[in-house]
């Protein structure tokens, strides 16, 4: 896998500053790019703007940061999340973009929810199950080839949590999945001229995932201790 940071410049000081404020993401191997922001004043079409990232920095928080509860005037309003993903040009196209939410309820029970927020090939998320339909991406297991025209080179969207509870602490992080590709054991079987093992998965979906944004209710009294981006 790979680890990556969003740094202002390629210097030791800038890279370590990005690590300290947790503006980071990781991948299972490919060089995908992934970015996540949250805020109460982010417009719904933010990811379509060429200045969207600059606006998100000025009016929201990036991945790795704490998002404190809104002011009393709109304390129950759900924040809006903006997420961008870009495929590795030397790997498979992207299939779906997700946000994963985790929280602890009033009884102390932990919960996690996986929500598809953007689908490849221009199709819409099924709102009843929060999942993208199957885009039909397949892999030829005889040579591990796949159709490069199925899937997307970029995915981006904004999303608000329909089940947001302003009194409940929660975390949100982004994840992007590629179309299926051959798993290592399938590649080994091809090189050896043997059939892939039936007890192992033949394919996998490479992915990238961001650092989480932590939503902090007023009652939690937790202040952001990570230095801001310069």
mmCIF file of C-alpha atoms in Angstrom:
data_model
loop_
_atom_site.group_PDB
_atom_site.id
_atom_site.type_symbol
_atom_site.label_atom_id
_atom_site.label_comp_id
_atom_site.label_asym_id
_atom_site.label_seq_id
_atom_site.Cartn_x
_atom_site.Cartn_y
_atom_site.Cartn_z
ATOM 1 C CA UNK A 1 0.000 0.000 0.000
ATOM 2 C CA UNK A 2 0.878 3.671 -0.214
ATOM 3 C CA UNK A 3 0.497 6.638 2.123
ATOM 4 C CA UNK A 4 0.049 10.176 0.792
ATOM 5 C CA UNK A 5 -0.298 13.705 2.138
ATOM 6 C CA UNK A 6 -1.756 16.948 0.824
ATOM 7 C CA UNK A 7 1.181 19.298 1.366
ATOM 8 C CA UNK A 8 1.698 22.852 0.143
ATOM 9 C CA UNK A 9 5.047 21.938 -1.400
ATOM 10 C CA UNK A 10 7.449 19.026 -1.724
ATOM 11 C CA UNK A 11 9.635 19.874 1.267
ATOM 12 C CA UNK A 12 10.342 18.039 4.501
ATOM 13 C CA UNK A 13 8.762 20.827 6.557
ATOM 14 C CA UNK A 14 5.573 20.934 4.483
ATOM 15 C CA UNK A 15 5.169 17.151 4.354
ATOM 16 C CA UNK A 16 5.631 16.750 8.110
ATOM 17 C CA UNK A 17 3.180 19.592 8.744
ATOM 18 C CA UNK A 18 0.584 17.750 6.637
ATOM 19 C CA UNK A 19 1.218 14.550 8.593
ATOM 20 C CA UNK A 20 0.814 16.395 11.893
ATOM 21 C CA UNK A 21 -2.541 17.884 10.901
ATOM 22 C CA UNK A 22 -3.553 14.444 9.502
ATOM 23 C CA UNK A 23 -4.354 15.733 6.009
ATOM 24 C CA UNK A 24 -3.488 12.312 4.635
ATOM 25 C CA UNK A 25 -4.854 9.360 2.728
ATOM 26 C CA UNK A 26 -3.709 5.841 1.885
ATOM 27 C CA UNK A 27 -4.210 3.381 -0.959
ATOM 28 C CA UNK A 28 -3.981 -0.375 -1.342
ATOM 29 C CA UNK A 29 -1.285 0.133 -3.987
ATOM 30 C CA UNK A 30 -2.369 2.258 -6.978
ATOM 31 C CA UNK A 31 -1.621 5.985 -7.088
ATOM 32 C CA UNK A 32 -5.168 7.260 -6.742
ATOM 33 C CA UNK A 33 -5.850 10.716 -5.303
ATOM 34 C CA UNK A 34 -8.533 11.407 -2.720
ATOM 35 C CA UNK A 35 -9.624 14.568 -0.950
ATOM 36 C CA UNK A 36 -12.363 15.288 1.630
ATOM 37 C CA UNK A 37 -13.696 18.481 3.230
ATOM 38 C CA UNK A 38 -16.636 19.327 5.483
ATOM 39 C CA UNK A 39 -18.356 22.558 6.453
ATOM 40 C CA UNK A 40 -21.671 24.255 7.108
ATOM 41 C CA UNK A 41 -21.352 26.776 4.271
ATOM 42 C CA UNK A 42 -20.172 24.577 1.401
ATOM 43 C CA UNK A 43 -22.456 24.860 -1.665
ATOM 44 C CA UNK A 44 -23.986 21.762 -3.221
ATOM 45 C CA UNK A 45 -22.144 22.337 -6.508
ATOM 46 C CA UNK A 46 -18.759 22.960 -4.881
ATOM 47 C CA UNK A 47 -16.965 20.064 -6.568
ATOM 48 C CA UNK A 48 -17.904 21.424 -9.999
ATOM 49 C CA UNK A 49 -16.095 24.711 -9.366
ATOM 50 C CA UNK A 50 -12.455 25.194 -10.446
ATOM 51 C CA UNK A 51 -11.961 27.061 -7.165
ATOM 52 C CA UNK A 52 -13.737 24.428 -5.091
ATOM 53 C CA UNK A 53 -10.707 23.290 -3.107
ATOM 54 C CA UNK A 54 -9.692 26.851 -2.220
ATOM 55 C CA UNK A 55 -13.268 27.611 -1.144
ATOM 56 C CA UNK A 56 -13.379 24.457 0.984
ATOM 57 C CA UNK A 57 -10.172 25.419 2.783
ATOM 58 C CA UNK A 58 -11.546 28.906 3.475
ATOM 59 C CA UNK A 59 -15.024 27.815 4.581
ATOM 60 C CA UNK A 60 -14.618 24.296 5.919
ATOM 61 C CA UNK A 61 -12.129 21.796 7.327
ATOM 62 C CA UNK A 62 -10.035 19.182 5.489
ATOM 63 C CA UNK A 63 -9.727 15.493 6.260
ATOM 64 C CA UNK A 64 -7.944 14.840 9.529
ATOM 65 C CA UNK A 65 -9.493 17.857 11.254
ATOM 66 C CA UNK A 66 -12.216 18.291 13.854
ATOM 67 C CA UNK A 67 -15.500 19.864 12.763
ATOM 68 C CA UNK A 68 -17.076 21.557 15.744
ATOM 69 C CA UNK A 69 -20.822 21.986 16.159
ATOM 70 C CA UNK A 70 -22.422 24.831 14.242
ATOM 71 C CA UNK A 71 -23.347 28.124 15.863
ATOM 72 C CA UNK A 72 -26.615 28.317 17.782
ATOM 73 C CA UNK A 73 -28.376 29.932 14.816
ATOM 74 C CA UNK A 74 -28.119 26.745 12.771
ATOM 75 C CA UNK A 75 -27.029 24.230 15.389
ATOM 76 C CA UNK A 76 -29.144 21.408 13.984
ATOM 77 C CA UNK A 77 -28.018 21.848 10.381
ATOM 78 C CA UNK A 78 -26.044 18.947 8.961
ATOM 79 C CA UNK A 79 -22.618 19.794 7.563
ATOM 80 C CA UNK A 80 -21.943 19.233 3.886
ATOM 81 C CA UNK A 81 -19.079 17.005 2.779
ATOM 82 C CA UNK A 82 -17.179 17.563 -0.462
ATOM 83 C CA UNK A 83 -15.113 14.732 -1.878
ATOM 84 C CA UNK A 84 -12.897 14.391 -4.954
ATOM 85 C CA UNK A 85 -11.198 11.248 -6.309
ATOM 86 C CA UNK A 86 -8.913 10.727 -9.288
ATOM 87 C CA UNK A 87 -7.890 7.384 -10.798
ATOM 88 C CA UNK A 88 -4.351 6.136 -11.306
ATOM 89 C CA UNK A 89 -3.690 6.403 -15.043
ATOM 90 C CA UNK A 90 -1.827 3.079 -14.894
ATOM 91 C CA UNK A 91 -4.538 1.180 -13.040
ATOM 92 C CA UNK A 92 -8.237 0.386 -13.427
ATOM 93 C CA UNK A 93 -10.926 3.103 -13.645
ATOM 94 C CA UNK A 94 -12.915 4.130 -10.578
ATOM 95 C CA UNK A 95 -16.214 2.407 -9.812
ATOM 96 C CA UNK A 96 -17.712 4.207 -6.807
ATOM 97 C CA UNK A 97 -17.085 6.861 -4.191
ATOM 98 C CA UNK A 98 -18.169 6.261 -0.607
ATOM 99 C CA UNK A 99 -18.423 7.993 2.746
ATOM 100 C CA UNK A 100 -18.150 5.853 5.859
ATOM 101 C CA UNK A 101 -19.739 7.155 9.048
ATOM 102 C CA UNK A 102 -19.068 5.852 12.545
ATOM 103 C CA UNK A 103 -20.733 6.933 15.773
ATOM 104 C CA UNK A 104 -21.611 5.962 19.345
ATOM 105 C CA UNK A 105 -25.253 6.215 20.395
ATOM 106 C CA UNK A 106 -26.633 7.378 23.742
ATOM 107 C CA UNK A 107 -26.487 3.808 25.062
ATOM 108 C CA UNK A 108 -22.796 3.523 24.267
ATOM 109 C CA UNK A 109 -23.234 1.221 21.282
ATOM 110 C CA UNK A 110 -20.952 1.676 18.276
ATOM 111 C CA UNK A 111 -22.297 1.896 14.735
ATOM 112 C CA UNK A 112 -20.893 2.178 11.228
ATOM 113 C CA UNK A 113 -22.610 2.969 7.948
ATOM 114 C CA UNK A 114 -21.178 2.744 4.418
ATOM 115 C CA UNK A 115 -22.844 5.099 1.927
ATOM 116 C CA UNK A 116 -22.172 5.206 -1.809
ATOM 117 C CA UNK A 117 -22.250 8.886 -2.775
ATOM 118 C CA UNK A 118 -21.111 8.866 -6.433
ATOM 119 C CA UNK A 119 -21.188 6.194 -9.131
ATOM 120 C CA UNK A 120 -19.119 5.758 -12.284
ATOM 121 C CA UNK A 121 -20.512 5.967 -15.801
ATOM 122 C CA UNK A 122 -23.035 8.666 -14.920
ATOM 123 C CA UNK A 123 -25.463 6.421 -13.041
ATOM 124 C CA UNK A 124 -27.200 7.454 -9.824
ATOM 125 C CA UNK A 125 -27.007 5.989 -6.338
ATOM 126 C CA UNK A 126 -30.049 3.919 -5.355
ATOM 127 C CA UNK A 127 -31.490 6.086 -2.533
ATOM 128 C CA UNK A 128 -33.272 3.161 -0.873
ATOM 129 C CA UNK A 129 -30.090 1.202 -0.163
ATOM 130 C CA UNK A 130 -27.413 3.909 -0.672
ATOM 131 C CA UNK A 131 -25.601 1.747 -3.201
ATOM 132 C CA UNK A 132 -24.443 2.195 -6.786
ATOM 133 C CA UNK A 133 -25.811 -0.314 -9.295
ATOM 134 C CA UNK A 134 -23.346 -2.822 -10.728
ATOM 135 C CA UNK A 135 -21.511 -1.104 -13.580
ATOM 136 C CA UNK A 136 -20.791 -4.392 -15.324
ATOM 137 C CA UNK A 137 -17.011 -4.196 -14.981
ATOM 138 C CA UNK A 138 -15.443 -7.614 -15.554
ATOM 139 C CA UNK A 139 -11.978 -9.158 -15.694
ATOM 140 C CA UNK A 140 -10.712 -11.709 -18.229
ATOM 141 C CA UNK A 141 -9.122 -14.252 -15.893
ATOM 142 C CA UNK A 142 -7.064 -15.801 -18.692
ATOM 143 C CA UNK A 143 -4.886 -12.690 -19.040
ATOM 144 C CA UNK A 144 -6.217 -10.232 -16.386
ATOM 145 C CA UNK A 145 -7.343 -7.714 -19.004
ATOM 146 C CA UNK A 146 -10.329 -5.417 -18.426
ATOM 147 C CA UNK A 147 -12.328 -2.821 -20.340
ATOM 148 C CA UNK A 148 -10.808 0.591 -19.694
ATOM 149 C CA UNK A 149 -13.962 2.328 -20.961
ATOM 150 C CA UNK A 150 -16.075 1.004 -18.081
ATOM 151 C CA UNK A 151 -15.725 3.219 -15.024
ATOM 152 C CA UNK A 152 -14.552 6.792 -14.499
ATOM 153 C CA UNK A 153 -11.215 8.578 -14.340
ATOM 154 C CA UNK A 154 -12.618 11.036 -11.778
ATOM 155 C CA UNK A 155 -15.477 11.050 -9.285
ATOM 156 C CA UNK A 156 -16.603 13.975 -7.138
ATOM 157 C CA UNK A 157 -19.694 15.040 -5.264
ATOM 158 C CA UNK A 158 -21.095 16.751 -2.184
ATOM 159 C CA UNK A 159 -23.166 14.960 0.430
ATOM 160 C CA UNK A 160 -25.045 15.712 3.655
ATOM 161 C CA UNK A 161 -25.899 13.123 6.280
ATOM 162 C CA UNK A 162 -29.707 12.648 6.333
ATOM 163 C CA UNK A 163 -29.418 11.076 9.801
ATOM 164 C CA UNK A 164 -27.199 13.760 11.306
ATOM 165 C CA UNK A 165 -27.620 14.267 15.052
ATOM 166 C CA UNK A 166 -25.978 17.476 16.277
ATOM 167 C CA UNK A 167 -25.641 16.066 19.805
ATOM 168 C CA UNK A 168 -23.870 12.881 18.713
ATOM 169 C CA UNK A 169 -20.143 12.638 18.144
ATOM 170 C CA UNK A 170 -19.264 10.963 14.836
ATOM 171 C CA UNK A 171 -16.493 10.464 12.313
ATOM 172 C CA UNK A 172 -16.692 10.509 8.525
ATOM 173 C CA UNK A 173 -14.088 9.400 6.009
ATOM 174 C CA UNK A 174 -14.054 8.953 2.239
ATOM 175 C CA UNK A 175 -13.220 5.825 0.273
ATOM 176 C CA UNK A 176 -12.989 5.226 -3.465
ATOM 177 C CA UNK A 177 -13.028 1.815 -5.157
ATOM 178 C CA UNK A 178 -11.606 0.816 -8.530
ATOM 179 C CA UNK A 179 -13.243 -1.628 -10.896
ATOM 180 C CA UNK A 180 -12.249 -5.243 -10.152
ATOM 181 C CA UNK A 181 -8.756 -6.376 -11.183
ATOM 182 C CA UNK A 182 -6.843 -9.618 -10.768
ATOM 183 C CA UNK A 183 -5.676 -10.584 -7.312
ATOM 184 C CA UNK A 184 -2.032 -11.600 -6.856
ATOM 185 C CA UNK A 185 -2.844 -15.340 -6.821
ATOM 186 C CA UNK A 186 -4.493 -15.078 -10.251
ATOM 187 C CA UNK A 187 -1.420 -13.353 -11.658
ATOM 188 C CA UNK A 188 0.751 -16.107 -10.154
ATOM 189 C CA UNK A 189 -1.404 -18.807 -11.755
ATOM 190 C CA UNK A 190 -1.118 -17.153 -15.178
ATOM 191 C CA UNK A 191 2.658 -16.915 -14.874
ATOM 192 C CA UNK A 192 2.872 -20.557 -13.775
ATOM 193 C CA UNK A 193 0.491 -21.755 -16.486
ATOM 194 C CA UNK A 194 -1.907 -23.293 -13.957
ATOM 195 C CA UNK A 195 -5.544 -22.789 -13.038
ATOM 196 C CA UNK A 196 -6.228 -20.239 -10.274
ATOM 197 C CA UNK A 197 -6.942 -21.775 -6.886
ATOM 198 C CA UNK A 198 -10.672 -22.196 -6.329
ATOM 199 C CA UNK A 199 -10.383 -21.494 -2.604
ATOM 200 C CA UNK A 200 -9.058 -17.972 -3.173
ATOM 201 C CA UNK A 201 -10.784 -14.924 -4.616
ATOM 202 C CA UNK A 202 -9.721 -14.378 -8.229
ATOM 203 C CA UNK A 203 -10.203 -10.604 -8.201
ATOM 204 C CA UNK A 204 -10.155 -7.657 -5.821
ATOM 205 C CA UNK A 205 -11.006 -3.973 -5.842
ATOM 206 C CA UNK A 206 -8.089 -1.658 -5.139
ATOM 207 C CA UNK A 207 -9.053 1.382 -3.087
ATOM 208 C CA UNK A 208 -8.028 4.578 -1.355
ATOM 209 C CA UNK A 209 -9.302 5.952 1.955
ATOM 210 C CA UNK A 210 -8.920 9.298 3.671
ATOM 211 C CA UNK A 211 -8.220 10.351 7.217
ATOM 212 C CA UNK A 212 -11.528 10.942 9.005
ATOM 213 C CA UNK A 213 -13.169 14.227 9.840
ATOM 214 C CA UNK A 214 -14.362 14.126 13.450
ATOM 215 C CA UNK A 215 -17.653 15.870 14.225
ATOM 216 C CA UNK A 216 -17.454 17.242 17.784
ATOM 217 C CA UNK A 217 -20.660 18.371 19.564
ATOM 218 C CA UNK A 218 -20.477 21.444 21.783
ATOM 219 C CA UNK A 219 -20.918 19.311 24.893
ATOM 220 C CA UNK A 220 -17.801 17.313 24.060
ATOM 221 C CA UNK A 221 -15.648 20.379 24.643
ATOM 222 C CA UNK A 222 -12.875 19.144 22.355
ATOM 223 C CA UNK A 223 -10.895 21.814 20.534
ATOM 224 C CA UNK A 224 -8.823 21.305 17.408
ATOM 225 C CA UNK A 225 -5.189 20.958 18.454
ATOM 226 C CA UNK A 226 -3.761 20.417 14.978
ATOM 227 C CA UNK A 227 -2.115 23.475 13.390
ATOM 228 C CA UNK A 228 -3.911 24.984 10.419
ATOM 229 C CA UNK A 229 -2.628 24.740 6.875
ATOM 230 C CA UNK A 230 -0.380 27.677 5.997
#
